[in-house]
Structure formats: C-alpha cells, structure tokens
Amino acid sequence: MKFLCVDCDEPMALKEALGPDNGSLSVVFECGTCGRQTAMLTNHMETQMIHSLGVKVGGRTEPAAPMETIRDNLDGFDAPSPEEPAPHTAEWYAQKMGAAPKSEGGGCPFSGMMAPQIEAAEGLKWTAEAEARMERIPEFVRPIVRKGIEDTARSEGAAVVDVSYLERARGQMGM
C-alpha cells in the first residue's frame, strides 16, 4: 500500500513512524516533490493487527530472512526439559492435578481426583459379577460410572450393588 500525492501524482515516502504510544501508532508520509505531508493514526486494535501480521512500518532496507516470522514468534518459547512431561499429555495433567502418573499407578489423570470419592463409598458392597462387568468399562470413565451407580444404589437404600444397577445405568446412558 502506498499513499500518492494528489497534486503531483507521486508516491509519498515515509518521513517518520511514532509509537506505539498507548496502543496507537502514528505514521507521517511526505511527498518528495512538493513537500506535502499526510499522517495516518491507528487505534490500539489496528496496531495490534499490524504487529501480529508481522508488518514492518516503513518497508524494509534488507530482504526478509528465511522463516523470519516464525523465528520472531518463537522467541521466548521454552521447550519442556526432558525431566518434565510435555504439556497437555496425560502425565502432565496427572502431575498438575496431583494424581499418580501412569508409572506409579492408574493411567487416568482424573483417577487421583476421584479416589477420595470412591473411598467414601462406605457400606456398599459389589457382587463379583458386577465388579467383573465394571472391569470392561474403559478405565478413563470407570471412576465416574462407579460413582454414579453407587449414588443411585445409595439413594434407593441398597446395601449391595449388583448387575441390575449396571444394566440400568447402561440403559440410561443409551449404550
């Protein structure tokens, strides 16, 4: 984009760029032939957009380096050290939530959060057949399913959780 002098029909050259000042950017252009000046003022959002696009105000004096924008955006990025798990993996969440990582026990990062609730299910006994059925439920949802079934059994005053509770839960979940 260039600004043209209306009187001379010549492209205007960058005279000065000021800012960003309080989020605004001020750019002054001047006609090389007649000396006419024009200014452009950007607001905070326009200034942010210009910077996020990697636009250099006033043009370049040297050609862009290969992958310059990517390198500029990666400045300050700290890769995780080999001792700590990579972000957003199951081990990372487990460590963050204080649950046991896979190597120390359960493979689900949420098992540590559900463990106190599971231990609090006092008085309810599970039949061997019901326990065997629970083992077929994927590990990552098993604590939540177990809690839901036990809550239902407790609300009905049952002392033993049998296969009928698992069947009802399966029907309610549409499986």
C-alpha positions as MATLAB code, in Angstrom:
seq = 'MKFLCVDCDEPMALKEALGPDNGSLSVVFECGTCGRQTAMLTNHMETQMIHSLGVKVGGRTEPAAPMETIRDNLDGFDAPSPEEPAPHTAEWYAQKMGAAPKSEGGGCPFSGMMAPQIEAAEGLKWTAEAEARMERIPEFVRPIVRKGIEDTARSEGAAVVDVSYLERARGQMGM';
ca = [
       0.000    0.000    0.000;
       1.291    3.456   -0.881;
      -0.014    6.962   -0.437;
       0.016    9.195   -3.514;
       0.316   12.970   -3.509;
      -2.867   14.264   -5.191;
      -1.158   17.357   -6.672;
       1.990   15.649   -8.021;
       0.667   12.104   -8.548;
       3.894   10.859   -6.952;
       4.222    8.199   -4.253;
       4.793    9.627   -0.797;
       7.766    8.443    1.255;
       7.814    7.573    4.929;
       9.036   10.529    6.959;
       8.610    9.151   10.485;
       6.808    6.493   12.461;
       5.974    7.160   16.105;
       4.683    4.714   18.639;
       3.139    2.556   19.623;
       2.071    5.107   22.232;
      -0.831    3.907   24.406;
      -1.532    1.355   21.699;
      -1.695    3.903   18.873;
       0.745    4.120   16.012;
       1.348    7.375   14.144;
       2.964    7.351   10.680;
       3.847   10.504    8.687;
       4.382   10.421    4.893;
       5.819   13.223    2.760;
       5.801   13.951   -0.968;
       9.368   14.182   -2.273;
       8.351   16.676   -4.990;
       6.153   19.280   -3.290;
       6.751   18.531    0.407;
       3.064   17.903    1.209;
       2.608   15.700    4.283;
      -0.115   13.332    5.382;
      -0.399   11.339    8.585;
      -2.012    8.056    9.456;
      -3.072    7.238   13.018;
      -4.012    3.687   14.013;
      -6.013    2.704   17.069;
      -4.982    0.002   19.537;
      -6.647   -2.876   17.644;
      -5.231   -1.807   14.273;
      -1.756   -1.522   15.802;
      -2.090   -4.997   17.298;
      -3.208   -6.401   13.937;
      -0.233   -4.792   12.161;
       2.199   -6.335   14.653;
       0.531   -9.765   14.597;
       0.790   -9.829   10.800;
       4.496   -9.098   11.073;
       4.226   -5.887    9.037;
       7.252   -3.625    9.291;
       6.104    0.000    9.060;
       8.092    1.934    6.508;
       9.211   -1.002    4.428;
      12.443   -2.964    4.569;
      16.003   -1.974    3.942;
      17.114   -5.609    3.531;
      15.278   -8.709    2.296;
      13.437  -10.888    4.790;
      15.437  -13.745    6.282;
      14.136  -17.269    5.684;
      11.389  -18.153    8.191;
      11.845  -14.783    9.920;
       8.224  -14.529   11.079;
       8.318  -17.999   12.615;
      11.589  -17.289   14.405;
      10.236  -13.989   15.733;
       7.121  -15.721   17.063;
       9.167  -18.466   18.731;
      11.335  -16.028   20.691;
      10.888  -16.682   24.383;
       9.355  -20.125   23.853;
      10.727  -22.560   26.398;
      10.591  -26.208   25.429;
       9.950  -28.545   28.355;
      13.028  -30.140   29.824;
      13.414  -33.918   29.444;
      12.677  -34.375   33.177;
       9.197  -32.853   32.975;
       6.384  -34.226   30.804;
       5.369  -32.373   27.666;
       2.378  -30.028   28.170;
      -1.145  -31.356   27.620;
      -0.295  -35.050   27.911;
      -1.945  -37.394   30.408;
       1.220  -37.441   32.524;
       1.357  -33.615   32.560;
      -2.266  -33.362   33.739;
      -1.697  -36.080   36.335;
       1.312  -34.222   37.704;
      -0.555  -30.908   37.654;
      -3.607  -32.349   39.442;
      -1.521  -34.261   41.980;
      -2.727  -37.650   40.754;
      -0.490  -40.654   40.363;
       1.192  -40.798   36.953;
       0.973  -43.990   34.876;
       4.242  -45.352   36.176;
       3.004  -45.058   39.783;
      -0.476  -46.479   39.357;
      -3.639  -45.560   37.459;
      -3.309  -44.397   33.882;
      -6.103  -41.846   34.112;
      -5.117  -38.373   35.313;
      -8.550  -37.976   36.923;
      -8.337  -41.177   38.998;
      -6.472  -39.273   41.687;
      -9.281  -36.742   41.931;
     -11.951  -39.436   42.067;
     -10.107  -41.701   44.538;
     -11.328  -39.914   47.706;
     -14.918  -40.089   46.468;
     -14.567  -43.769   45.649;
     -13.124  -44.495   49.094;
     -16.014  -42.565   50.653;
     -18.499  -45.087   49.269;
     -18.699  -46.894   52.595;
     -21.184  -49.632   53.275;
     -21.784  -50.577   49.638;
     -20.618  -53.986   48.554;
     -20.251  -55.056   44.937;
     -21.059  -58.533   43.692;
     -18.267  -60.366   41.884;
     -20.302  -60.320   38.667;
     -20.834  -56.533   38.937;
     -17.111  -55.985   39.582;
     -16.250  -58.114   36.534;
     -18.632  -56.021   34.413;
     -17.047  -52.801   35.712;
     -13.636  -54.023   34.554;
     -14.920  -53.989   30.958;
     -15.690  -50.250   31.165;
     -12.843  -48.065   29.816;
     -10.501  -47.030   32.599;
     -10.780  -43.295   31.977;
     -14.547  -43.234   32.744;
     -14.720  -46.105   35.233;
     -14.468  -43.935   38.418;
     -17.248  -41.635   37.218;
     -19.509  -44.532   36.221;
     -18.824  -46.278   39.544;
     -19.732  -43.130   41.475;
     -22.966  -42.690   39.520;
     -24.010  -46.301   40.104;
     -23.171  -46.115   43.808;
     -25.075  -42.834   44.197;
     -28.131  -44.446   42.603;
     -27.848  -47.556   44.799;
     -27.372  -45.431   47.926;
     -30.393  -43.238   47.090;
     -32.504  -46.399   46.793;
     -31.195  -47.714   50.116;
     -29.382  -50.710   48.629;
     -26.518  -52.340   50.526;
     -25.240  -54.388   47.567;
     -24.539  -53.236   44.008;
     -25.393  -55.974   41.555;
     -25.584  -56.283   37.765;
     -29.094  -54.792   37.685;
     -27.665  -51.364   38.607;
     -25.123  -51.610   35.784;
     -27.891  -52.585   33.344;
     -29.998  -49.586   34.381;
     -27.004  -47.244   34.067;
     -26.293  -48.657   30.620;
     -29.909  -48.075   29.563;
     -29.914  -44.510   30.926;
     -26.731  -43.695   29.007;
     -28.166  -45.166   25.822;
     -25.490  -47.797   25.381;
];
